[in-house]
């Protein structure tokens, strides 16, 4: 079956660092994505990992361990505008399928 | 670059009515995807097209749902005889074909703003 787990909610303080974890069990793996989604808006792409290790992009970093079925998104120097839901998604693709399987999302609230 | 657009943004309908949504992908994006998202959940895959060919349909897509992409550009998603359980945000995404070495790959999916459907 397909299963992606991430915490439902997290809170943090402006200027702090927060790590959002994601574990997955999927049939087929062709990369892991993190998307940010503000309430009522479309998901926007943050990061993509297909090989093990850390990908850094400004204030955001994402890590992947394929053997452990584990990823995390690290947000540094938090700002109020980072309050949003963060979606972990596994790309399950092969010769006859191509889709993103999403977790339920982690709602992050940043307080002043 | 106008991004992925969807129309309408909001739709309120009565149970039993038919509704149709439209998605215009980013120009020259070969793949187009439909997802459904309910409150507090992540998007769930419904179907995807490569050009005009519908290559996969989720089991979530009952017989009341049909999607088309007749000319390989815009797509429509129709729901017949709507039910209250169909109330959700319907998201469209598109993905370009890029070259990686000798292979063509599809990576990032770009999402549209969604159509929020409310069935009364």
Tab-separated table of C-alpha atoms in Angstrom:
chain	number	residue	atom	x	y	z
A	1	UNK	CA	0.000	0.000	0.000
A	2	UNK	CA	0.870	3.659	-0.035
A	3	UNK	CA	1.481	5.444	3.240
A	4	UNK	CA	3.028	8.822	3.950
A	5	UNK	CA	3.189	10.118	7.508
A	6	UNK	CA	3.945	13.611	8.718
A	7	UNK	CA	2.937	15.499	11.854
A	8	UNK	CA	-0.400	17.253	11.678
A	9	UNK	CA	0.620	20.505	13.306
A	10	UNK	CA	3.725	22.292	14.503
A	11	UNK	CA	4.387	25.673	16.056
A	12	UNK	CA	7.543	27.737	16.120
A	13	UNK	CA	8.785	31.226	16.863
A	14	UNK	CA	9.860	33.825	14.342
A	15	UNK	CA	13.590	33.575	13.671
A	16	UNK	CA	13.822	29.978	14.871
A	17	UNK	CA	14.548	26.746	12.988
A	18	UNK	CA	11.948	24.015	12.482
A	19	UNK	CA	12.271	20.506	11.078
A	20	UNK	CA	9.257	18.758	9.560
A	21	UNK	CA	9.651	14.999	9.249
A	22	UNK	CA	8.086	12.692	6.701
A	23	UNK	CA	8.187	8.910	6.530
A	24	UNK	CA	6.896	6.953	3.580
A	25	UNK	CA	6.095	3.451	2.399
A	26	UNK	CA	5.155	3.382	-1.245
A	27	UNK	CA	5.223	0.919	-4.095
A	28	UNK	CA	7.524	2.683	-6.480
A	29	UNK	CA	9.733	5.655	-5.720
A	30	UNK	CA	10.995	8.241	-8.137
A	31	UNK	CA	11.679	11.212	-5.946
A	32	UNK	CA	10.277	13.076	-2.961
A	33	UNK	CA	8.839	16.565	-3.144
A	34	UNK	CA	8.012	19.191	-0.576
A	35	UNK	CA	5.298	21.703	-1.372
A	36	UNK	CA	4.097	24.735	0.587
A	37	UNK	CA	0.392	25.522	0.612
A	38	UNK	CA	-1.173	28.627	2.104
A	39	UNK	CA	-4.825	28.360	3.053
A	40	UNK	CA	-7.071	28.462	0.010
A	41	UNK	CA	-4.171	28.532	-2.423
A	42	UNK	CA	-2.415	26.074	-4.705
A	43	UNK	CA	0.594	24.064	-3.540
A	44	UNK	CA	3.887	25.654	-4.591
A	45	UNK	CA	7.076	23.684	-5.135
A	46	UNK	CA	9.811	23.940	-2.503
A	47	UNK	CA	12.251	21.078	-3.054
A	48	UNK	CA	12.934	17.755	-4.741
A	49	UNK	CA	15.166	14.891	-3.614
A	50	UNK	CA	15.777	11.740	-5.602
A	51	UNK	CA	19.177	10.752	-4.195
A	52	UNK	CA	20.151	10.395	-0.541
A	53	UNK	CA	21.461	13.499	1.121
A	54	UNK	CA	20.751	17.128	1.739
A	55	UNK	CA	19.535	19.687	-0.799
A	56	UNK	CA	19.847	23.304	0.279
A	57	UNK	CA	17.919	26.186	-1.184
A	58	UNK	CA	18.222	29.451	0.685
A	59	UNK	CA	16.359	29.214	3.998
A	60	UNK	CA	14.961	25.799	3.076
A	61	UNK	CA	16.778	22.454	3.078
A	62	UNK	CA	15.453	18.973	2.446
A	63	UNK	CA	17.007	15.638	3.329
A	64	UNK	CA	16.302	12.161	2.016
A	65	UNK	CA	17.228	8.651	3.171
A	66	UNK	CA	15.769	6.120	0.772
A	67	UNK	CA	16.834	3.114	2.844
A	68	UNK	CA	14.913	4.472	5.831
A	69	UNK	CA	11.974	5.843	3.863
A	70	UNK	CA	12.555	9.170	5.565
A	71	UNK	CA	12.777	12.818	4.637
A	72	UNK	CA	12.735	16.113	6.436
A	73	UNK	CA	12.250	19.723	5.505
A	74	UNK	CA	14.291	22.245	7.463
A	75	UNK	CA	13.194	25.852	7.596
A	76	UNK	CA	15.659	28.387	9.000
A	77	UNK	CA	15.198	31.993	10.116
A	78	UNK	CA	11.455	31.532	10.262
A	79	UNK	CA	9.265	34.391	9.125
A	80	UNK	CA	5.584	35.000	9.760
A	81	UNK	CA	4.862	34.336	6.088
A	82	UNK	CA	6.138	30.767	6.543
A	83	UNK	CA	2.896	29.954	8.366
A	84	UNK	CA	1.355	27.452	5.954
A	85	UNK	CA	0.833	23.749	5.365
A	86	UNK	CA	3.826	21.769	4.182
A	87	UNK	CA	3.081	18.758	2.037
A	88	UNK	CA	5.402	15.809	1.620
A	89	UNK	CA	4.795	13.922	-1.629
A	90	UNK	CA	6.363	10.842	-3.161
A	91	UNK	CA	6.484	10.531	-6.928
A	92	UNK	CA	5.428	7.040	-7.869
A	93	UNK	CA	6.214	6.634	-11.524
A	94	UNK	CA	6.981	3.784	-13.841
A	95	UNK	CA	6.169	2.827	-17.404
A	96	UNK	CA	2.446	2.898	-16.686
A	97	UNK	CA	1.989	5.355	-13.865
A	98	UNK	CA	3.019	8.847	-12.877
A	99	UNK	CA	1.498	10.517	-9.842
A	100	UNK	CA	2.337	12.299	-6.645
A	101	UNK	CA	1.205	10.613	-3.445
A	102	UNK	CA	0.757	13.240	-0.774
A	103	UNK	CA	0.798	13.125	2.991
A	104	UNK	CA	-1.923	14.947	4.882
A	105	UNK	CA	0.313	17.980	5.331
A	106	UNK	CA	1.863	19.636	8.371
A	107	UNK	CA	0.290	22.912	9.373
A	108	UNK	CA	3.009	25.207	10.679
A	109	UNK	CA	2.154	28.260	12.732
A	110	UNK	CA	4.876	30.836	13.291
A	111	UNK	CA	4.422	33.139	16.255
A	112	UNK	CA	6.145	36.495	16.818
B	1	UNK	CA	4.373	33.102	-17.998
B	2	UNK	CA	0.772	32.870	-16.837
B	3	UNK	CA	1.065	29.620	-14.909
B	4	UNK	CA	-1.636	26.976	-14.690
B	5	UNK	CA	-5.125	28.470	-14.720
B	6	UNK	CA	-8.423	26.920	-13.705
B	7	UNK	CA	-11.984	28.016	-14.261
B	8	UNK	CA	-14.200	28.549	-12.394
B	9	UNK	CA	-12.484	29.229	-9.097
B	10	UNK	CA	-15.641	28.460	-7.145
B	11	UNK	CA	-18.713	26.426	-8.017
B	12	UNK	CA	-21.808	25.870	-5.904
B	13	UNK	CA	-24.296	23.348	-7.222
B	14	UNK	CA	-27.217	21.272	-6.065
B	15	UNK	CA	-26.982	17.545	-5.609
B	16	UNK	CA	-27.712	15.734	-8.845
B	17	UNK	CA	-26.500	18.481	-11.162
B	18	UNK	CA	-23.617	18.114	-13.603
B	19	UNK	CA	-20.558	20.358	-13.382
B	20	UNK	CA	-17.566	20.883	-15.645
B	21	UNK	CA	-14.217	22.410	-14.754
B	22	UNK	CA	-11.526	23.627	-17.102
B	23	UNK	CA	-7.750	23.636	-16.717
B	24	UNK	CA	-5.261	25.450	-18.935
B	25	UNK	CA	-1.744	24.138	-18.304
B	26	UNK	CA	1.473	26.028	-18.794
B	27	UNK	CA	2.178	26.274	-22.496
B	28	UNK	CA	4.035	23.279	-23.945
B	29	UNK	CA	3.700	21.187	-20.805
B	30	UNK	CA	3.089	17.670	-22.040
B	31	UNK	CA	1.614	16.163	-18.897
B	32	UNK	CA	-1.515	17.322	-17.117
B	33	UNK	CA	-2.801	15.950	-13.820
B	34	UNK	CA	-6.013	16.248	-11.835
B	35	UNK	CA	-6.083	15.940	-8.045
B	36	UNK	CA	-8.806	16.346	-5.446
B	37	UNK	CA	-8.194	17.858	-2.020
B	38	UNK	CA	-10.549	17.891	0.945
B	39	UNK	CA	-10.121	20.021	4.035
B	40	UNK	CA	-7.180	19.002	6.180
B	41	UNK	CA	-5.943	16.423	3.689
B	42	UNK	CA	-3.269	16.347	1.038
B	43	UNK	CA	-4.227	16.227	-2.639
B	44	UNK	CA	-5.324	12.827	-3.989
B	45	UNK	CA	-4.470	11.787	-7.525
B	46	UNK	CA	-7.379	11.380	-9.925
B	47	UNK	CA	-5.967	11.069	-13.453
B	48	UNK	CA	-3.272	12.269	-15.809
B	49	UNK	CA	-2.740	12.896	-19.513
B	50	UNK	CA	0.286	12.870	-21.714
B	51	UNK	CA	-0.666	15.170	-24.562
B	52	UNK	CA	-4.210	14.045	-25.455
B	53	UNK	CA	-3.892	10.483	-24.125
B	54	UNK	CA	-5.363	9.683	-20.714
B	55	UNK	CA	-2.772	7.301	-19.318
B	56	UNK	CA	-4.042	6.544	-15.833
B	57	UNK	CA	-7.230	6.847	-13.805
B	58	UNK	CA	-7.442	6.427	-10.046
B	59	UNK	CA	-10.024	4.147	-8.493
B	60	UNK	CA	-11.322	7.356	-6.890
B	61	UNK	CA	-12.569	8.357	-10.322
B	62	UNK	CA	-15.988	6.753	-10.386
B	63	UNK	CA	-18.117	6.377	-13.512
B	64	UNK	CA	-19.628	9.779	-12.778
B	65	UNK	CA	-16.283	11.441	-13.446
B	66	UNK	CA	-14.824	11.960	-16.877
B	67	UNK	CA	-11.815	13.924	-18.009
B	68	UNK	CA	-10.683	14.934	-21.471
B	69	UNK	CA	-7.796	16.730	-23.093
B	70	UNK	CA	-8.936	16.752	-26.704
B	71	UNK	CA	-6.118	18.672	-28.366
B	72	UNK	CA	-3.394	18.067	-25.851
B	73	UNK	CA	-3.704	21.571	-24.444
B	74	UNK	CA	-6.533	22.435	-22.020
B	75	UNK	CA	-8.412	19.767	-20.105
B	76	UNK	CA	-11.926	19.445	-18.706
B	77	UNK	CA	-13.147	17.443	-15.736
B	78	UNK	CA	-16.857	16.681	-15.659
B	79	UNK	CA	-18.784	15.322	-12.700
B	80	UNK	CA	-22.244	13.983	-13.441
B	81	UNK	CA	-25.041	13.663	-10.889
B	82	UNK	CA	-23.000	15.376	-8.186
B	83	UNK	CA	-23.146	14.118	-4.608
B	84	UNK	CA	-22.341	15.946	-1.390
B	85	UNK	CA	-19.223	13.807	-1.042
B	86	UNK	CA	-17.879	15.405	-4.215
B	87	UNK	CA	-17.408	18.705	-2.370
B	88	UNK	CA	-13.683	19.394	-2.487
B	89	UNK	CA	-10.989	21.490	-4.113
B	90	UNK	CA	-10.131	20.163	-7.573
B	91	UNK	CA	-6.536	20.905	-8.474
B	92	UNK	CA	-4.920	20.737	-11.870
B	93	UNK	CA	-1.167	20.495	-12.384
B	94	UNK	CA	1.104	20.326	-15.397
B	95	UNK	CA	4.623	19.107	-15.937
B	96	UNK	CA	7.110	19.746	-18.729
B	97	UNK	CA	9.166	17.114	-20.498
B	98	UNK	CA	12.845	17.780	-19.942
B	99	UNK	CA	15.923	16.023	-21.198
B	100	UNK	CA	18.193	14.300	-18.721
B	101	UNK	CA	21.066	12.708	-20.551
B	102	UNK	CA	19.432	10.499	-23.143
B	103	UNK	CA	16.160	10.243	-21.315
B	104	UNK	CA	13.083	12.391	-21.094
B	105	UNK	CA	11.883	12.923	-17.571
B	106	UNK	CA	9.048	14.696	-15.828
B	107	UNK	CA	9.747	16.136	-12.446
B	108	UNK	CA	8.094	19.110	-10.831
B	109	UNK	CA	4.367	19.488	-11.127
B	110	UNK	CA	3.087	23.063	-11.253
B	111	UNK	CA	-0.308	23.480	-9.655
B	112	UNK	CA	-3.157	25.765	-10.587
B	113	UNK	CA	-5.239	27.716	-8.034
B	114	UNK	CA	-7.942	25.041	-7.957
B	115	UNK	CA	-11.707	24.979	-8.326
B	116	UNK	CA	-13.591	24.758	-5.050
B	117	UNK	CA	-16.775	22.728	-5.508
B	118	UNK	CA	-19.605	22.860	-2.971
B	119	UNK	CA	-22.493	20.457	-3.476
B	120	UNK	CA	-25.599	21.394	-1.487
